[in-house]
PDB file of C-alpha atoms in Angstrom:
ATOM      1  CA  MET M   1     -24.213-114.454 155.520  1.00 73.00           C
ATOM      2  CA  LYS M   2     -24.693-112.172 158.436  1.00 82.00           C
ATOM      3  CA  LEU M   3     -23.819-109.220 156.219  1.00 84.00           C
ATOM      4  CA  ARG M   4     -26.508-110.211 153.764  1.00 83.00           C
ATOM      5  CA  TRP M   5     -29.111-110.385 156.479  1.00 84.00           C
ATOM      6  CA  ILE M   6     -28.183-106.860 157.720  1.00 85.00           C
ATOM      7  CA  LEU M   7     -28.360-105.439 154.193  1.00 81.00           C
ATOM      8  CA  GLY M   8     -31.744-107.066 153.670  1.00 81.00           C
ATOM      9  CA  GLN M   9     -33.115-105.602 156.875  1.00 82.00           C
ATOM     10  CA  THR M  10     -31.726-102.184 155.996  1.00 83.00           C
ATOM     11  CA  LEU M  11     -33.317-102.355 152.574  1.00 74.00           C
ATOM     12  CA  LEU M  12     -36.593-103.290 154.177  1.00 73.00           C
ATOM     13  CA  PHE M  13     -36.534-100.360 156.641  1.00 77.00           C
ATOM     14  CA  ILE M  14     -35.206 -97.746 154.261  1.00 80.00           C
ATOM     15  CA  ILE M  15     -37.071 -98.472 151.039  1.00 76.00           C
ATOM     16  CA  ILE M  16     -40.045-100.753 151.449  1.00 73.00           C
ATOM     17  CA  ILE M  17     -41.668 -99.425 154.652  1.00 73.00           C
ATOM     18  CA  PRO M  18     -41.841 -95.758 153.496  1.00 70.00           C
ATOM     19  CA  MET M  19     -43.288 -96.937 150.194  1.00 70.00           C
ATOM     20  CA  LEU M  20     -45.983 -98.815 152.056  1.00 68.00           C
ATOM     21  CA  ALA M  21     -46.680 -95.896 154.350  1.00 69.00           C
ATOM     22  CA  CYS M  22     -47.082 -93.133 151.793  1.00 68.00           C
ATOM     23  CA  GLY M  23     -46.906 -94.560 148.293  1.00 62.00           C
ATOM     24  CA  SER M  24     -49.451 -95.965 145.891  1.00 62.00           C
ATOM     25  CA  ILE M  25     -49.137 -99.312 147.615  1.00 56.00           C
ATOM     26  CA  ALA M  26     -50.386 -97.726 150.830  1.00 54.00           C
ATOM     27  CA  SER M  27     -53.669 -96.742 149.216  1.00 59.00           C
ATOM     28  CA  GLU M  28     -54.251-100.320 148.215  1.00 61.00           C
ATOM     29  CA  VAL M  29     -53.332-101.672 151.626  1.00 59.00           C
ATOM     30  CA  THR M  30     -55.003 -99.168 153.992  1.00 60.00           C
ATOM     31  CA  PRO M  31     -58.702 -98.494 153.551  1.00 62.00           C
ATOM     32  CA  THR M  32     -59.778 -94.910 152.897  1.00 64.00           C
ATOM     33  CA  PRO M  33     -61.994 -93.378 155.564  1.00 65.00           C
ATOM     34  CA  THR M  34     -65.611 -93.004 154.558  1.00 70.00           C
ATOM     35  CA  LYS M  35     -66.949 -89.468 154.462  1.00 70.00           C
ATOM     36  CA  THR M  36     -70.369 -88.611 155.732  1.00 71.00           C
ATOM     37  CA  PRO M  37     -72.409 -86.826 153.099  1.00 68.00           C
ATOM     38  CA  ARG M  38     -72.793 -83.138 153.820  1.00 71.00           C
ATOM     39  CA  ARG M  39     -76.162 -81.499 153.842  1.00 74.00           C
ATOM     40  CA  ILE M  40     -76.517 -79.077 150.976  1.00 74.00           C
ATOM     41  CA  GLN M  41     -78.085 -75.779 151.960  1.00 75.00           C
ATOM     42  CA  THR M  42     -80.538 -74.438 149.478  1.00 77.00           C
ATOM     43  CA  VAL M  43     -80.835 -70.704 149.036  1.00 75.00           C
ATOM     44  CA  PRO M  44     -84.394 -69.467 148.655  1.00 71.00           C
ATOM     45  CA  PRO M  45     -85.056 -67.640 145.397  1.00 69.00           C
ATOM     46  CA  LEU M  46     -84.777 -63.873 145.557  1.00 72.00           C
ATOM     47  CA  GLU M  47     -88.081 -63.177 143.819  1.00 73.00           C
ATOM     48  CA  THR M  48     -91.055 -64.573 145.648  1.00 67.00           C
ATOM     49  CA  THR M  49     -94.660 -64.121 144.784  1.00 74.00           C
ATOM     50  CA  VAL M  50     -96.546 -62.264 147.487  1.00 74.00           C
ATOM     51  CA  PRO M  51    -100.290 -61.930 147.299  1.00 77.00           C
ATOM     52  CA  VAL M  52    -101.310 -58.307 146.844  1.00 79.00           C
ATOM     53  CA  ILE M  53    -104.307 -57.173 148.851  1.00 81.00           C
ATOM     54  CA  ASP M  54    -106.074 -54.022 147.754  1.00 80.00           C
ATOM     55  CA  ILE M  55    -107.492 -52.047 150.651  1.00 82.00           C
ATOM     56  CA  VAL M  56    -110.231 -49.646 149.723  1.00 80.00           C
ATOM     57  CA  LEU M  57    -110.520 -46.751 152.136  1.00 77.00           C
ATOM     58  CA  PRO M  58    -113.677 -44.630 152.307  1.00 76.00           C
ATOM     59  CA  THR M  59    -113.347 -41.157 150.909  1.00 74.00           C
ATOM     60  CA  PRO M  60    -113.384 -38.358 153.478  1.00 70.00           C
ATOM     61  CA  THR M  61    -116.606 -36.405 153.762  1.00 67.00           C
ATOM     62  CA  ASP M  62    -117.164 -32.828 154.828  1.00 67.00           C
ATOM     63  CA  THR M  63    -120.146 -33.614 157.031  1.00 68.00           C
ATOM     64  CA  PRO M  64    -119.319 -34.587 160.565  1.00 65.00           C
ATOM     65  CA  LEU M  65    -120.339 -37.978 161.775  1.00 65.00           C
ATOM     66  CA  PRO M  66    -123.273 -38.026 164.202  1.00 65.00           C
ATOM     67  CA  THR M  67    -122.371 -38.501 167.834  1.00 66.00           C
ATOM     68  CA  ASP M  68    -124.501 -39.300 170.836  1.00 65.00           C
ATOM     69  CA  THR M  69    -123.234 -36.489 173.045  1.00 66.00           C
ATOM     70  CA  PRO M  70    -122.312 -33.019 171.911  1.00 64.00           C
ATOM     71  CA  THR M  71    -118.640 -32.169 172.026  1.00 65.00           C
ATOM     72  CA  PRO M  72    -117.939 -29.660 174.783  1.00 66.00           C
ATOM     73  CA  THR M  73    -116.280 -26.501 173.614  1.00 68.00           C
ATOM     74  CA  ASP M  74    -113.635 -24.775 175.614  1.00 66.00           C
ATOM     75  CA  THR M  75    -114.660 -21.319 176.753  1.00 67.00           C
ATOM     76  CA  PRO M  76    -111.741 -19.084 177.499  1.00 65.00           C
ATOM     77  CA  THR M  77    -111.898 -17.646 180.970  1.00 67.00           C
ATOM     78  CA  GLU M  78    -109.823 -14.796 182.218  1.00 71.00           C
ATOM     79  CA  THR M  79    -107.977 -16.176 185.186  1.00 71.00           C
ATOM     80  CA  PRO M  80    -105.406 -13.935 186.788  1.00 70.00           C
ATOM     81  CA  ILE M  81    -101.912 -15.292 186.831  1.00 72.00           C
ATOM     82  CA  PRO M  82    -100.639 -15.318 190.394  1.00 68.00           C
ATOM     83  CA  THR M  83     -97.530 -13.265 190.846  1.00 72.00           C
ATOM     84  CA  GLU M  84     -94.991 -13.874 193.522  1.00 72.00           C
ATOM     85  CA  THR M  85     -94.564 -11.214 196.145  1.00 72.00           C
ATOM     86  CA  PRO M  86     -91.074 -11.055 197.571  1.00 70.00           C
ATOM     87  CA  THR M  87     -90.972 -11.862 201.230  1.00 72.00           C
ATOM     88  CA  PRO M  88     -88.447  -9.924 203.271  1.00 72.00           C
ATOM     89  CA  VAL M  89     -85.711 -12.095 204.680  1.00 70.00           C
ATOM     90  CA  PRO M  90     -84.054 -10.828 207.855  1.00 67.00           C
ATOM     91  CA  PRO M  91     -80.247 -10.698 207.641  1.00 67.00           C
ATOM     92  CA  THR M  92     -78.569 -13.623 209.293  1.00 69.00           C
ATOM     93  CA  ASN M  93     -75.219 -11.968 210.034  1.00 69.00           C
ATOM     94  CA  THR M  94     -74.601  -8.898 212.162  1.00 65.00           C
ATOM     95  CA  PRO M  95     -73.031  -5.802 210.599  1.00 67.00           C
ATOM     96  CA  VAL M  96     -69.281  -5.461 210.923  1.00 66.00           C
ATOM     97  CA  PRO M  97     -68.215  -2.424 213.006  1.00 70.00           C
ATOM     98  CA  ALA M  98     -66.464   0.299 211.051  1.00 75.00           C
ATOM     99  CA  ALA M  99     -62.666   0.564 211.281  1.00 78.00           C
ATOM    100  CA  PRO M 100     -61.380   3.152 213.730  1.00 78.00           C
ATOM    101  CA  PRO M 101     -60.363   6.460 212.120  1.00 80.00           C
ATOM    102  CA  PRO M 102     -56.657   6.991 211.525  1.00 79.00           C
ATOM    103  CA  PRO M 103     -54.793   9.017 214.192  1.00 78.00           C
ATOM    104  CA  PRO M 104     -54.606  12.764 213.539  1.00 77.00           C
ATOM    105  CA  PRO M 105     -51.340  14.027 212.014  1.00 72.00           C
ATOM    106  CA  THR M 106     -48.818  15.454 214.445  1.00 72.00           C
ATOM    107  CA  ALA M 107     -46.926  18.765 214.020  1.00 65.00           C
ATOM    108  CA  THR M 108     -43.494  17.178 214.294  1.00 65.00           C
ATOM    109  CA  SER M 109     -40.963  17.582 211.535  1.00 63.00           C
ATOM    110  CA  PRO M 110     -39.670  14.513 209.736  1.00 61.00           C
ATOM    111  CA  PRO M 111     -36.335  13.142 210.997  1.00 63.00           C
ATOM    112  CA  GLU M 112     -33.247  14.546 209.293  1.00 67.00           C
ATOM    113  CA  PRO M 113     -31.356  12.128 207.063  1.00 65.00           C
ATOM    114  CA  THR M 114     -28.153  10.793 208.507  1.00 71.00           C
ATOM    115  CA  ALA M 115     -24.855  11.316 206.703  1.00 67.00           C
ATOM    116  CA  PRO M 116     -23.301   8.295 205.023  1.00 69.00           C
ATOM    117  CA  PRO M 117     -20.268   6.809 206.777  1.00 68.00           C
ATOM    118  CA  ALA M 118     -16.935   8.266 205.746  1.00 69.00           C
ATOM    119  CA  PRO M 119     -14.677   6.070 203.631  1.00 68.00           C
ATOM    120  CA  PRO M 120     -11.610   4.696 205.423  1.00 64.00           C
ATOM    121  CA  THR M 121      -8.580   6.873 204.947  1.00 72.00           C
ATOM    122  CA  GLU M 122      -5.937   4.204 205.432  1.00 70.00           C
ATOM    123  CA  PRO M 123      -6.079   0.991 203.444  1.00 66.00           C
ATOM    124  CA  PRO M 124      -5.763  -2.152 205.537  1.00 67.00           C
ATOM    125  CA  PRO M 125      -2.299  -3.722 205.652  1.00 70.00           C
ATOM    126  CA  PRO M 126      -1.783  -6.620 203.193  1.00 73.00           C
ATOM    127  CA  PRO M 127      -1.915 -10.040 204.780  1.00 72.00           C
ATOM    128  CA  SER M 128       1.487 -11.472 205.404  1.00 67.00           C
ATOM    129  CA  SER M 129       2.307 -15.069 204.770  1.00 63.00           C
ATOM    130  CA  LYS M 130       4.567 -15.221 207.851  1.00 61.00           C
ATOM    131  CA  PRO M 131       3.014 -15.804 211.233  1.00 55.00           C
TER     132      PRO M 131
END
């Protein structure tokens, strides 16, 4: 009897509960969430009617319009262009004294070259291994 009860509980946990949780029975048991209706965005039409306004401009005339005061005219005048005169700038540094002249050459003859040392006539004795 105890074995039957364990098998019944196992059957309940293994088969019936998953069916309730995710099967067709679950849709009948659990209510579906209600969705809020989404707002549909409307796209304005591409072609719109725009009122056309005709602007009539007056045609240009060759006669000048009358003015209250006469327009002054520029009279060219010969104005001399000022030129810059260079201003002398005194030197800020003092002149460097000239180098002293080289000493006059002397009447001495150059030193005679020395003879190279003579090679040794006797070769050195070979080192001995005995002390």
